[in-house]
Coordinates of C-alpha atoms (C1' of nucleotides) in Angstrom, one line a residue:
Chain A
X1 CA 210.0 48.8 87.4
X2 CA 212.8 50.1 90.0
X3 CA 215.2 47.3 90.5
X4 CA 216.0 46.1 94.2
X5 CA 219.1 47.2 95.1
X6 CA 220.9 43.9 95.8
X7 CA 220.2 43.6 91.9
X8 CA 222.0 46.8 91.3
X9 CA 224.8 45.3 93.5
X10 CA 224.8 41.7 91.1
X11 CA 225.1 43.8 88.1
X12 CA 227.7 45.8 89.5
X13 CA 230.0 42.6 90.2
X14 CA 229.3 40.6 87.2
X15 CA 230.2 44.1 85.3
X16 CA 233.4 44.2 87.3
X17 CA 234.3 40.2 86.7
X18 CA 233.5 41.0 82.8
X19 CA 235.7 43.7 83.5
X20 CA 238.5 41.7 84.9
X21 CA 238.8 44.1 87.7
X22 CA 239.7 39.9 89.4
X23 CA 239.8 37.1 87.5
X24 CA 239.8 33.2 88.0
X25 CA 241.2 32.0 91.4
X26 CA 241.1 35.3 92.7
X27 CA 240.2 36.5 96.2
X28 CA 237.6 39.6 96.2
X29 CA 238.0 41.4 99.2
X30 CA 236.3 40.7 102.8
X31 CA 232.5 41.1 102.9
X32 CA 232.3 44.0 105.1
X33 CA 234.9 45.8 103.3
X34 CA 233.3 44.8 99.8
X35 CA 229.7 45.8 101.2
X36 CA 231.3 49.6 102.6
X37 CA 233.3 49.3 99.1
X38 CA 229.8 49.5 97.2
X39 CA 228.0 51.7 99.9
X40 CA 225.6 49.1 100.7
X41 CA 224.6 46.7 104.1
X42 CA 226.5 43.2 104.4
X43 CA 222.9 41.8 104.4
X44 CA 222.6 43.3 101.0
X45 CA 226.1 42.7 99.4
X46 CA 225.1 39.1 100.5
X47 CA 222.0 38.2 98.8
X48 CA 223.5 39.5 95.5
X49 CA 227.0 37.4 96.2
X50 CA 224.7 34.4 96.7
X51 CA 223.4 35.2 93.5
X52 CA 226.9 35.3 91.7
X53 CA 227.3 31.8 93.6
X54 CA 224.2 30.0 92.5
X55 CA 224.9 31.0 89.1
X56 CA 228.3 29.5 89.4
X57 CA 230.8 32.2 88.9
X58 CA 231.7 32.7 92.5
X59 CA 232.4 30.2 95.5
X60 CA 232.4 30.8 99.1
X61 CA 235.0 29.0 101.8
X62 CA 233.8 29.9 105.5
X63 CA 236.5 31.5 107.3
X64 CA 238.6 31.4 103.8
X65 CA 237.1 34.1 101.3
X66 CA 235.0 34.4 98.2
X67 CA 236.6 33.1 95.0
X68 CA 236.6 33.8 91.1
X69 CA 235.0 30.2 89.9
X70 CA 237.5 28.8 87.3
X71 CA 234.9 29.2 83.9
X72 CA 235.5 25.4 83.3
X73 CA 234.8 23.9 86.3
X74 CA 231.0 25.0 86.1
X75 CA 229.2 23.3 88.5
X76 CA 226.0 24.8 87.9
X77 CA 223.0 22.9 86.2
X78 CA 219.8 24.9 84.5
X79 CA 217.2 24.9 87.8
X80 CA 214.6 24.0 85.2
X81 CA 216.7 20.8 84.0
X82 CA 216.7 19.8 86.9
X83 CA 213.0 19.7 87.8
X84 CA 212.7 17.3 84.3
X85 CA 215.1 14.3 85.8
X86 CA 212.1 13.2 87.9
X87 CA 210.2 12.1 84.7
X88 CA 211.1 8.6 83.3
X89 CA 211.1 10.0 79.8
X90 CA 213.3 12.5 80.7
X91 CA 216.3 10.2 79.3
X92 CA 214.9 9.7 76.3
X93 CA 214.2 13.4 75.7
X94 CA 217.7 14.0 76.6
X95 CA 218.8 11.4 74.1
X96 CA 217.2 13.1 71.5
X97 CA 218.5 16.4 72.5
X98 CA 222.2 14.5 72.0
X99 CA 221.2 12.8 68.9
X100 CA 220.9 16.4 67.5
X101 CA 224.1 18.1 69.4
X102 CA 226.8 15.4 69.2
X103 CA 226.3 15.2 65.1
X104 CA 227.1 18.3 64.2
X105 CA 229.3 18.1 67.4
X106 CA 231.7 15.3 65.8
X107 CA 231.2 17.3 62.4
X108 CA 232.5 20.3 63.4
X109 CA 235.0 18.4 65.8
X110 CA 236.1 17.3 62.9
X111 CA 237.0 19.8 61.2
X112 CA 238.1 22.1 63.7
X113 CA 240.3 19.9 66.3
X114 CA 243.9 20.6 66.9
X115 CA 246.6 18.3 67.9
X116 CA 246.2 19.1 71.8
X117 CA 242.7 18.0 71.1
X118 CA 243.6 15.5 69.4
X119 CA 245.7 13.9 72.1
X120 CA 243.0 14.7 74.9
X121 CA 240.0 12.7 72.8
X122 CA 242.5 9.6 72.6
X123 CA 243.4 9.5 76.4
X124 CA 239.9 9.9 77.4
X125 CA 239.1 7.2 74.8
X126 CA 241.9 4.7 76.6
X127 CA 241.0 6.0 80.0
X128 CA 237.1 5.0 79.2
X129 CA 238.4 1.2 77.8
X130 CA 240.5 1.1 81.2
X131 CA 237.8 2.1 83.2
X132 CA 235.8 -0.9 81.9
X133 CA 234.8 -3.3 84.6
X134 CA 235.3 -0.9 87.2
X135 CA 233.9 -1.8 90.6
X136 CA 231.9 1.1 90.4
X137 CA 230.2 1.5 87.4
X138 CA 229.7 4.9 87.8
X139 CA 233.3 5.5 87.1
X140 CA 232.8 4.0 83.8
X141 CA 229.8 6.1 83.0
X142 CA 231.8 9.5 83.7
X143 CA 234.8 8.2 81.5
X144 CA 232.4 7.2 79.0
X145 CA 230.9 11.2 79.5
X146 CA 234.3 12.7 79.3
X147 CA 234.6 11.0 76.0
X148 CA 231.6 13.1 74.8
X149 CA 232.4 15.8 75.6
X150 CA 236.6 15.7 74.9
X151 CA 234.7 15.5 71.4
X152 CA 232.3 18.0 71.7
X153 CA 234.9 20.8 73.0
X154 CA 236.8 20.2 69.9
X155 CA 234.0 21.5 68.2
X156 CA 234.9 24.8 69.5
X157 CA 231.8 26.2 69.6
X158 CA 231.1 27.5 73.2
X159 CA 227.6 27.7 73.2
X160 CA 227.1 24.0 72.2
X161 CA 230.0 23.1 74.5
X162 CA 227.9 24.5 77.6
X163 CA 225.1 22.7 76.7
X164 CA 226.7 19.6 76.1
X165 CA 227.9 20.1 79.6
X166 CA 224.9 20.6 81.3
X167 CA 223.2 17.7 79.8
X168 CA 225.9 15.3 80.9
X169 CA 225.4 16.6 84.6
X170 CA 221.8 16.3 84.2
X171 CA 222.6 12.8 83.5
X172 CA 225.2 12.4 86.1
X173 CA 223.0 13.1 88.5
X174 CA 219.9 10.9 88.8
X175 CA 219.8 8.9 85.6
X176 CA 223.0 7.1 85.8
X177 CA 221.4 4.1 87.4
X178 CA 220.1 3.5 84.6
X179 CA 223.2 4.0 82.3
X180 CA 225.2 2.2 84.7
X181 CA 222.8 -0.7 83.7
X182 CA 223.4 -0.4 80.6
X183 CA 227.1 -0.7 80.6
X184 CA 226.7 -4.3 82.3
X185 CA 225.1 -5.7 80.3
X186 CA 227.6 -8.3 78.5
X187 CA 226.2 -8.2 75.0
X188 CA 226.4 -4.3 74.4
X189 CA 230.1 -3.7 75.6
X190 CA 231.5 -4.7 72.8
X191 CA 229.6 -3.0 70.5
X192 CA 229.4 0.4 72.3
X193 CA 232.8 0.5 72.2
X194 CA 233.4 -0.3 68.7
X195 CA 231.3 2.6 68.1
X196 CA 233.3 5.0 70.1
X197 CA 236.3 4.1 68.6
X198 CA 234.9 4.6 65.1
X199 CA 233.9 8.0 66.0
X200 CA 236.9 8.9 66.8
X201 CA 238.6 7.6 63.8
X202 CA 236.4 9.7 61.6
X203 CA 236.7 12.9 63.8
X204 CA 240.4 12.0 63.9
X205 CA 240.4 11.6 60.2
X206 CA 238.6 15.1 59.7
X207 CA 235.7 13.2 57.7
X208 CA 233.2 15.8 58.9
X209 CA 230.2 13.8 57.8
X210 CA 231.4 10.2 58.8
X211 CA 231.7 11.3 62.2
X212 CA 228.4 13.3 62.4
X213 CA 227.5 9.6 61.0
X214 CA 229.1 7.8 63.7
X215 CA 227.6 9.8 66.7
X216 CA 224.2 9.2 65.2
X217 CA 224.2 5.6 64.8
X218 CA 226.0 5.4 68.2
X219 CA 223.0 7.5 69.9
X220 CA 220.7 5.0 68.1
X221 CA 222.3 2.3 69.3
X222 CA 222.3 3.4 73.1
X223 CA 218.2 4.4 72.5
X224 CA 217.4 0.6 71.7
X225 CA 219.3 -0.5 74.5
X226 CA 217.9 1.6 77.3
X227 CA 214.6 0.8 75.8
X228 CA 214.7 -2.7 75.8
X229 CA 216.0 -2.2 79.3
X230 CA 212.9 0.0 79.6
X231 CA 210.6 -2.7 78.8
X232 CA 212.4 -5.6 80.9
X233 CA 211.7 -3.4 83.9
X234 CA 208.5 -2.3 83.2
X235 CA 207.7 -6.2 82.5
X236 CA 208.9 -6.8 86.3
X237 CA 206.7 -4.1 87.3
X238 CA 203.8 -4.9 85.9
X239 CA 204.5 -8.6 87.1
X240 CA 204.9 -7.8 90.8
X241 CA 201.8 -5.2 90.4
X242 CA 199.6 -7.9 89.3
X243 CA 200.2 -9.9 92.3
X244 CA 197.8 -8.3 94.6
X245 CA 195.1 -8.6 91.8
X246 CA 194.9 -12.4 92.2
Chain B
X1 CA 231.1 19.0 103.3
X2 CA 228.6 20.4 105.5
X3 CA 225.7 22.7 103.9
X4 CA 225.2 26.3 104.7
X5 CA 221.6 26.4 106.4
X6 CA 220.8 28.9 103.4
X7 CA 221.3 26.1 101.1
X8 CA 219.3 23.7 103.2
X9 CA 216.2 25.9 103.6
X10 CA 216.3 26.6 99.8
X11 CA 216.2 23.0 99.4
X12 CA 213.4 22.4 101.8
X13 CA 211.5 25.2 99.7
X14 CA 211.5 23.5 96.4
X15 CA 210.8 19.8 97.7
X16 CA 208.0 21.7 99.0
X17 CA 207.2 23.1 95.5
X18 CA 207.7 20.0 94.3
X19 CA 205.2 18.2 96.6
X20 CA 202.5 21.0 95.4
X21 CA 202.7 22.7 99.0
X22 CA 202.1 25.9 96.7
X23 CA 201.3 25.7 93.4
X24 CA 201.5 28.4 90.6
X25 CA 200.4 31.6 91.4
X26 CA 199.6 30.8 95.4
X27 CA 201.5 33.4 97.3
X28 CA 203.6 31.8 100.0
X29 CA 203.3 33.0 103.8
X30 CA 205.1 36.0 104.7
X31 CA 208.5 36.0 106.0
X32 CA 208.8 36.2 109.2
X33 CA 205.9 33.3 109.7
X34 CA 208.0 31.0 107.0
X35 CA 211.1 31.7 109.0
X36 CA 209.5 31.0 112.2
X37 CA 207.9 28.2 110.9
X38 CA 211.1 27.2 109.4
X39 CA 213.2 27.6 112.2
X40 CA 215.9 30.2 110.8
X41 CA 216.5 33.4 111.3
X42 CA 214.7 36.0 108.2
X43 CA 217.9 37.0 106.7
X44 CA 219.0 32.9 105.9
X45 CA 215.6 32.6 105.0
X46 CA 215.8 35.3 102.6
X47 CA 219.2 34.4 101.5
X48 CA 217.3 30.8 100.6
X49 CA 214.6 32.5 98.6
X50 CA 216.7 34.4 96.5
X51 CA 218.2 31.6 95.4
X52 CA 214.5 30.2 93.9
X53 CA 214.0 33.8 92.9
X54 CA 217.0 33.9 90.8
X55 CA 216.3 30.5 89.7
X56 CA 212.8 31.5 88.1
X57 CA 210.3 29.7 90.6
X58 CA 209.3 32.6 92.5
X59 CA 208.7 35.7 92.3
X60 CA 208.2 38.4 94.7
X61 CA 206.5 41.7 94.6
X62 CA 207.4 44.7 97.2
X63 CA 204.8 45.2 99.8
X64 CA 202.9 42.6 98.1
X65 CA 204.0 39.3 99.2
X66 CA 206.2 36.4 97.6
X67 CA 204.6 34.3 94.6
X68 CA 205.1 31.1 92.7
X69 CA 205.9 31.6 89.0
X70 CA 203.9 30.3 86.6
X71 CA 205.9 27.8 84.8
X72 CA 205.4 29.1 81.5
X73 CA 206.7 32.9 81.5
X74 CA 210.2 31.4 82.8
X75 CA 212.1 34.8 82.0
X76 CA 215.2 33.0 83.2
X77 CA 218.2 33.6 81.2
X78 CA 221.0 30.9 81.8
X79 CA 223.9 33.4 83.0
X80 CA 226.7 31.6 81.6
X81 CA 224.9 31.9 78.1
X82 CA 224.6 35.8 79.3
X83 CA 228.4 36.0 79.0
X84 CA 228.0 34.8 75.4
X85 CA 226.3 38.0 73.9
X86 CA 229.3 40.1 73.7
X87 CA 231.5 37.9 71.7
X88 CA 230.9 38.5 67.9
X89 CA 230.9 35.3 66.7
X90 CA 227.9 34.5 69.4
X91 CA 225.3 34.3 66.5
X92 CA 227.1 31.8 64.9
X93 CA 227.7 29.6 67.3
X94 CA 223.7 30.1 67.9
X95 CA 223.4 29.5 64.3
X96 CA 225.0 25.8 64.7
X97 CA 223.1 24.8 67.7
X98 CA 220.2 25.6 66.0
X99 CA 221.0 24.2 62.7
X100 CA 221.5 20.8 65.0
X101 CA 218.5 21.3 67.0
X102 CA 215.7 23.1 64.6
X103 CA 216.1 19.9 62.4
X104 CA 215.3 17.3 64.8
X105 CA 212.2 19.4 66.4
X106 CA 210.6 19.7 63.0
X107 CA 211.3 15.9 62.2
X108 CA 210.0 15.5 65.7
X109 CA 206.9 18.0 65.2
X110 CA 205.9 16.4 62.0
X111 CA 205.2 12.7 63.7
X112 CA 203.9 14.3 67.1
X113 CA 201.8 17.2 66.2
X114 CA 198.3 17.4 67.1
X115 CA 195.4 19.3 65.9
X116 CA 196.1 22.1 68.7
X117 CA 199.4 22.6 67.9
X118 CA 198.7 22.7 63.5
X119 CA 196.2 26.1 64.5
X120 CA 199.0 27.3 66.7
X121 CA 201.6 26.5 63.7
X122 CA 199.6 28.7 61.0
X123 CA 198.6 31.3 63.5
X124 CA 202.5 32.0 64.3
X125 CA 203.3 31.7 60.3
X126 CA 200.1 34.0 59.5
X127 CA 201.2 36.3 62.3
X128 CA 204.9 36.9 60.9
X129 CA 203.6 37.6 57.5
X130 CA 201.4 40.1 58.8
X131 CA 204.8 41.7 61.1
X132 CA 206.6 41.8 57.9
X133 CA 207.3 45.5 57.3
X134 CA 206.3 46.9 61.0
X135 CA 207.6 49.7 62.0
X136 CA 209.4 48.5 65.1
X137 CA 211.4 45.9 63.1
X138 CA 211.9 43.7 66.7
X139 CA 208.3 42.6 66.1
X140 CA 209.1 41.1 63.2
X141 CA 211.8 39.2 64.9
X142 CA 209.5 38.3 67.7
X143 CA 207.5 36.7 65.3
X144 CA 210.3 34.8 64.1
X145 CA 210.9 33.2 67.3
X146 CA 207.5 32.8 68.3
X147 CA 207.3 30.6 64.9
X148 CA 210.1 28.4 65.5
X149 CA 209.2 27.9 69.2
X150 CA 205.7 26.7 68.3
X151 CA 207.3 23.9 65.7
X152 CA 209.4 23.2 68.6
X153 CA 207.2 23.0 71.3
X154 CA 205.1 20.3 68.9
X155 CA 207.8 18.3 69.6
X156 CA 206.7 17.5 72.5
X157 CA 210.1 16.9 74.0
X158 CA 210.5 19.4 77.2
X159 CA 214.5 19.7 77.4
X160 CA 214.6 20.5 73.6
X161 CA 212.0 22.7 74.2
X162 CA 213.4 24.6 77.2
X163 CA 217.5 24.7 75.4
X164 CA 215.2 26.2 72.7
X165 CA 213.3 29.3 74.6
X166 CA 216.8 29.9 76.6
X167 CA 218.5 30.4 72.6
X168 CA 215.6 32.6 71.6
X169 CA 216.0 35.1 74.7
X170 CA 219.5 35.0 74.5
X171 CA 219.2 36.3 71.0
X172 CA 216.9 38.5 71.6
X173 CA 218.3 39.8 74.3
X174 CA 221.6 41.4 72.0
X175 CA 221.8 40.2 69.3
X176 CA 218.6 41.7 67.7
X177 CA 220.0 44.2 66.3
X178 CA 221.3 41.7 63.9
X179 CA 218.7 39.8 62.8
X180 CA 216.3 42.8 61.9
X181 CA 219.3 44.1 59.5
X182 CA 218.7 40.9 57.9
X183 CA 214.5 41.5 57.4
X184 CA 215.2 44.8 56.2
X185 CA 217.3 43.2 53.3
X186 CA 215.1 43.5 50.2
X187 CA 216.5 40.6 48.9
X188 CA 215.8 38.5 52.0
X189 CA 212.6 38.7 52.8
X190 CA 210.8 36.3 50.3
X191 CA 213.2 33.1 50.4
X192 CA 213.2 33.5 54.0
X193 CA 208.9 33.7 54.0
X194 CA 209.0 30.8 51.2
X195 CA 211.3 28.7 53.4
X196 CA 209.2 29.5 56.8
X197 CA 206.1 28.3 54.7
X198 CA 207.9 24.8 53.6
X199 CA 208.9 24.1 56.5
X200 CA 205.5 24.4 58.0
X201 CA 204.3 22.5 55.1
X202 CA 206.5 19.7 55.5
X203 CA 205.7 19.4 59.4
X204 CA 201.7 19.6 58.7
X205 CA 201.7 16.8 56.2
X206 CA 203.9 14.8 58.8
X207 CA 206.6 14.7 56.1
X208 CA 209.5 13.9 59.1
X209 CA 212.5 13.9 56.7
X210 CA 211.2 16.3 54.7
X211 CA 210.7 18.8 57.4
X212 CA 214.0 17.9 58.9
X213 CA 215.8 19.4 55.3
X214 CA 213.5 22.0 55.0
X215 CA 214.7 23.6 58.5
X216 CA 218.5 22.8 58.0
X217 CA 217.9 24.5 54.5
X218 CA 216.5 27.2 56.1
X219 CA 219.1 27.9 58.7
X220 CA 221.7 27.7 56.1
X221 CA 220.3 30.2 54.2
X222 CA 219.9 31.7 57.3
X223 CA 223.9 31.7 57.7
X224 CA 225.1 32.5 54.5
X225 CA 222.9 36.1 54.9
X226 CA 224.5 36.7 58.3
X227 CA 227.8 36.1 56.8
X228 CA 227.2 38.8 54.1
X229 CA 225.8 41.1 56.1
X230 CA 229.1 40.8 58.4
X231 CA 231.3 41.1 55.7
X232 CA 229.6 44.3 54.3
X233 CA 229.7 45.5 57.7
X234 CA 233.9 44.8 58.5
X235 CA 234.1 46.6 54.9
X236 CA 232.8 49.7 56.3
X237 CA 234.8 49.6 59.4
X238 CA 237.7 48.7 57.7
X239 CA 237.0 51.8 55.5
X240 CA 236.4 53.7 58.4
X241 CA 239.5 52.8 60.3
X242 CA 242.0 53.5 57.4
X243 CA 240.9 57.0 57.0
X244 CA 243.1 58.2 59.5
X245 CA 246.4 56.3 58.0
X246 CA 246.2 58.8 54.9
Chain C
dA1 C1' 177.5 53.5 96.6
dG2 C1' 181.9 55.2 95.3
dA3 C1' 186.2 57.3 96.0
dC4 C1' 189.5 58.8 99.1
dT5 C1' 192.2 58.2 103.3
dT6 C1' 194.5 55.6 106.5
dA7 C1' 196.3 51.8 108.9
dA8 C1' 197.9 47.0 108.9
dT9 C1' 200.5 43.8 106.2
dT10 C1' 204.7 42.6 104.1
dG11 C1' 209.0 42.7 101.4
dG12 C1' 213.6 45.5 101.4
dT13 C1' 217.5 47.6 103.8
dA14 C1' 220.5 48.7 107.6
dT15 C1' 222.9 47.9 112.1
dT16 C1' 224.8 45.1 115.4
dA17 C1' 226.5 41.3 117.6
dC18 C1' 228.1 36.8 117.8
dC19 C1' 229.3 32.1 116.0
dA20 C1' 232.3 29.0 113.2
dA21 C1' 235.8 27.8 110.0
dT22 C1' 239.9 28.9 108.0
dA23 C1' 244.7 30.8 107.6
dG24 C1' 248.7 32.5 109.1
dG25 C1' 251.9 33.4 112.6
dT26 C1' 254.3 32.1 116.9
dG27 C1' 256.4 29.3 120.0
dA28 C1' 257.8 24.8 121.7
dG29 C1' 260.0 20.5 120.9
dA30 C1' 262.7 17.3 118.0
Chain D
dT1 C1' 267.2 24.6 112.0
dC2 C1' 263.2 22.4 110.9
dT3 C1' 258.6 20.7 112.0
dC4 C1' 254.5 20.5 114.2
dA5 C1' 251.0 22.0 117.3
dC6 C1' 248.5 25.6 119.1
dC7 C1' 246.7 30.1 119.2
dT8 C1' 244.9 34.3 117.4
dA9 C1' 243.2 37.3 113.8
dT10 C1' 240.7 37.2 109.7
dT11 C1' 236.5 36.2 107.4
dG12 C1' 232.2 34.0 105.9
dG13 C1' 227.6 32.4 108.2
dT14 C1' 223.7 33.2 111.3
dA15 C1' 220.8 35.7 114.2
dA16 C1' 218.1 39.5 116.4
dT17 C1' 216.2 44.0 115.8
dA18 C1' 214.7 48.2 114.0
dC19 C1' 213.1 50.9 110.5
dC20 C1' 211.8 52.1 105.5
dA21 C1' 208.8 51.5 101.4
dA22 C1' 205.3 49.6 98.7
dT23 C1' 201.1 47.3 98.6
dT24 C1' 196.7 45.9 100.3
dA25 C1' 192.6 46.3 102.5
dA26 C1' 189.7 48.1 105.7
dG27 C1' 187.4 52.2 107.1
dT28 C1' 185.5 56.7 106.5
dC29 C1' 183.8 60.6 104.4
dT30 C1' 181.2 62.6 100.7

DNA sequence: AGACTTAATTGGTATTACCAATAGGTGAGA
DNA sequence: TCTCACCTATTGGTAATACCAATTAAGTCT
C-alpha cells in the first residue's frame, strides 16, 4: 500500500522530535517555511501537523507558533476510551482496571520511590485532606486523583504511569459526578481517608506487599460505595418510572 | 478559548457517529457534498477528518470514498506508547502491566465466561500448539497473543480489554524479535505450553483465584526467561566491545 | 455474455489569497 | 527614563480553485 504523503510528512516530524532536532517548549519554524522546508504544500504539512497535535506532542497558538508539547502535560485521552464513558458500567470497568494497576502500582512504588517522591506523595496527601469540603467538589476529586497517581509515578514504570494517566482523565471527564457524590457522603470520608493514609505509610515504609494490600482494599472499599450509590439512584429511578404506570 | 472550526467539525462528525448517522462500514458522502452540507470549506473539512482517521473510526480509501471502521480491527496504536518501543527496558515495564492486568482478566474470565468464549479459549490454546515450531517464528507469537486476548476478552470488561489489544500491538510491533528468541529456547517451550494449558484450565472450571495464580505464575516465568535471555545477550556485547581494548 | 475501455466519481495535493490572533517594536505620555 | 498604548509584521486558520490519481461503474466491442 503507498502511503499518503501527509503520512510521509508525520513520520518525518515525529522522527525529527525523536531526534531532538527541537525539544519541549520549542518553536518549530513558520508553516510556510516548514512546508517549503519538507518540499510539500502548506495544505499538506497541515493535515500531518494536526496529526502530531491530536496525538498530543505538538500544540498550536494562532498568530503565536507551533510548540514541542511538554511529555507530562499530556492532554490527550485514547479516542476509543472515550467512546466507553457513555456506558454506566464504564466506572466499574475502570475500577477494576485500577484494582489491578494501583497494586502492583503501590508495590513497586514501594520499592522504587526516592526521597523527591517521597515528599511529592505527602504534599499531595495534605493537599487532598485540605481540599476536603471544598465548595467545589471537583477540586477534591482531582486532589484525591493526584494522590494516585503521585503514587503510581513512583512506580517508575512509564508504561503503567501513562495508563494510570489516561484512566484518571477518563474519569475526570464525565464520571466525576458521580465520584463527587461519593465524597459527600458523611459516613465514607473518614474512612476513605484512613485508607489513603495507610497506603502511604506502607509505600512510605517500602512494605511492597502491604501497600499493594492497601490499594486493594481501598479500591474495594470505593466499589461498595459507588454501588450502593448505584442502587439508591436506580431505586429513585425506578420509583419516578413507575409513576406513569398507575 | 475559542475552538478552531477544524476541531468543531470533527466533533460534529463523531456525535454524528455516535447517533448512528453511519454505521460500520457505510461510506460517508463525498467531500465536497459533506463540506457543503457542513458549511466549511474542503480543506477544514479534511483537516476534521483526519483527525477521526488518525483516531481509528474511519477509514478512507483513494478514489474510493471515506468509510467507517469496523470497531473490531482498531489498528490504532496509542502514539505515546509508540515512543516506548525504543527504550530497552520497554518489555519489562510491559511485563509488569501485564503481570497486574493478565491476573485480574483470568480471575475475571473464569466467573464470566460463557460457552462461546470456552470454544474460542481451546481453539486459541489448540492453535498455538499447532504454531509451535513454524517456520516464521512471529506466528508463534501471534498465537500467543491471540491466546491471551481471548482469556481477556472473556472478561467481559471493554477498557481492560482495549489497554490489553493496545499492549499486544505494541509488542508486536518491536519488540518481537524478543519474544520468539524466547520460543526458540529448547528449554522454554514446555513450561511455557504447560503453564498456557493451566491457566486455561483454571479459567474453564471457573476456578477465579486459581486462574488468577496460574497467570501471575506464568508471567513470572515469563520474566525470569527474558531476564536470562538479556543477560546472555549484554555477555556477548560486552564480549564484543572489549575486543578492541586488547 | 464476458472482458475490455472509457468516463464520471472521489480522495489527494498544490497554489493562492485573505482573515485573525499574537508578538514585538515604536512612539507618546507620565 | 520608564510605562503603556498602539501599530505593524509575523504566523496560524480558513477559504476558493484547479488539477492529479485512484477507483468505480457504465458503456462498448468482441
Amino acid at each position: 500500500m503507498k502511503q499518503k504523503i501527509s503520512d510521509k510528512v508525520a513520520e518525518r516530524l515525529q522522527e525529527m522530535l525523536k531526534n531532538q532536532t527541537w525539544t519541549a517548549g520549542d518553536k518549530l519554524p513558520p508553516e510556510r517555511d516548514l512546508a517549503k522546508q519538507l518540499g510539500v504544500s502548506r495544505p499538506s504539512l497541515r493535515e500531518a501537523l494536526q496529526k502530531l497535535v491530536c496525538a498530543g506532542l505538538l500544540t498550536t497558538r494562532h498568530g503565536g507558533g507551533t510548540f514541542v508539547q511538554e511529555k507530562n502535560q499530556v492532554n490527550f485521552i485514547d479516542p476509543l476510551l472515550n467512546m466507553f464513558q457513555e456506558q454506566t458500567e464504564a466506572k466499574f470497568d475502570v475500577l477494576e482496571v485500577r484494582h489491578a494497576l494501583e497494586g502492583t502500582a503501590a508495590y513497586y512504588a514501594a520499592l522504587r520511590h526516592t526521597e523527591v517522591d517521597r515528599q511529592r506523595i505527602q504534599h499531595c496527601f495534605d493537599y487532598m485532606i485540605e481540599m476536603h469540603g471544598s465548595p467545589n467538589p471537583l477540586d477534591e476529586a482531582k486532589a484525591d486523583a493526584q494522590f494516585h497517581l503521585a503514587i503510581s509515578e513512583a512506580a517508575y514504570n512509564p508504561v503503567l504511569q501513562h495508563i494510570m494517566k489516561n484512566l484518571f482523565s477518563l474519569l475526570e471527564n464525565s464520571i466525576t459526578h458521580n465520584l463527587d457524590k461519593l465524597y459527600t457522603l458523611p459516613k465514607v470520608f473518614e474512612p476513605l481517608s484512613h485508607q489513603h493514609e495507610r497506603m502511604m505509610n506502607k509505600v512510605l515504609e517500602r512494605d511492597a506487599d502491604g501497600a499493594r494490600r492497601a490499594a486493594q482494599e481501598h479500591l474495594v472499599f470505593v466499589g461498595e460505595s459507588l454501588q450502593q450509590i448505584e442502587r439508591a439512584e436506580s431505586r429513585k429511578l425506578h420509583a419516578v418510572r413507575s409513576l406513569p404506570t398507575l
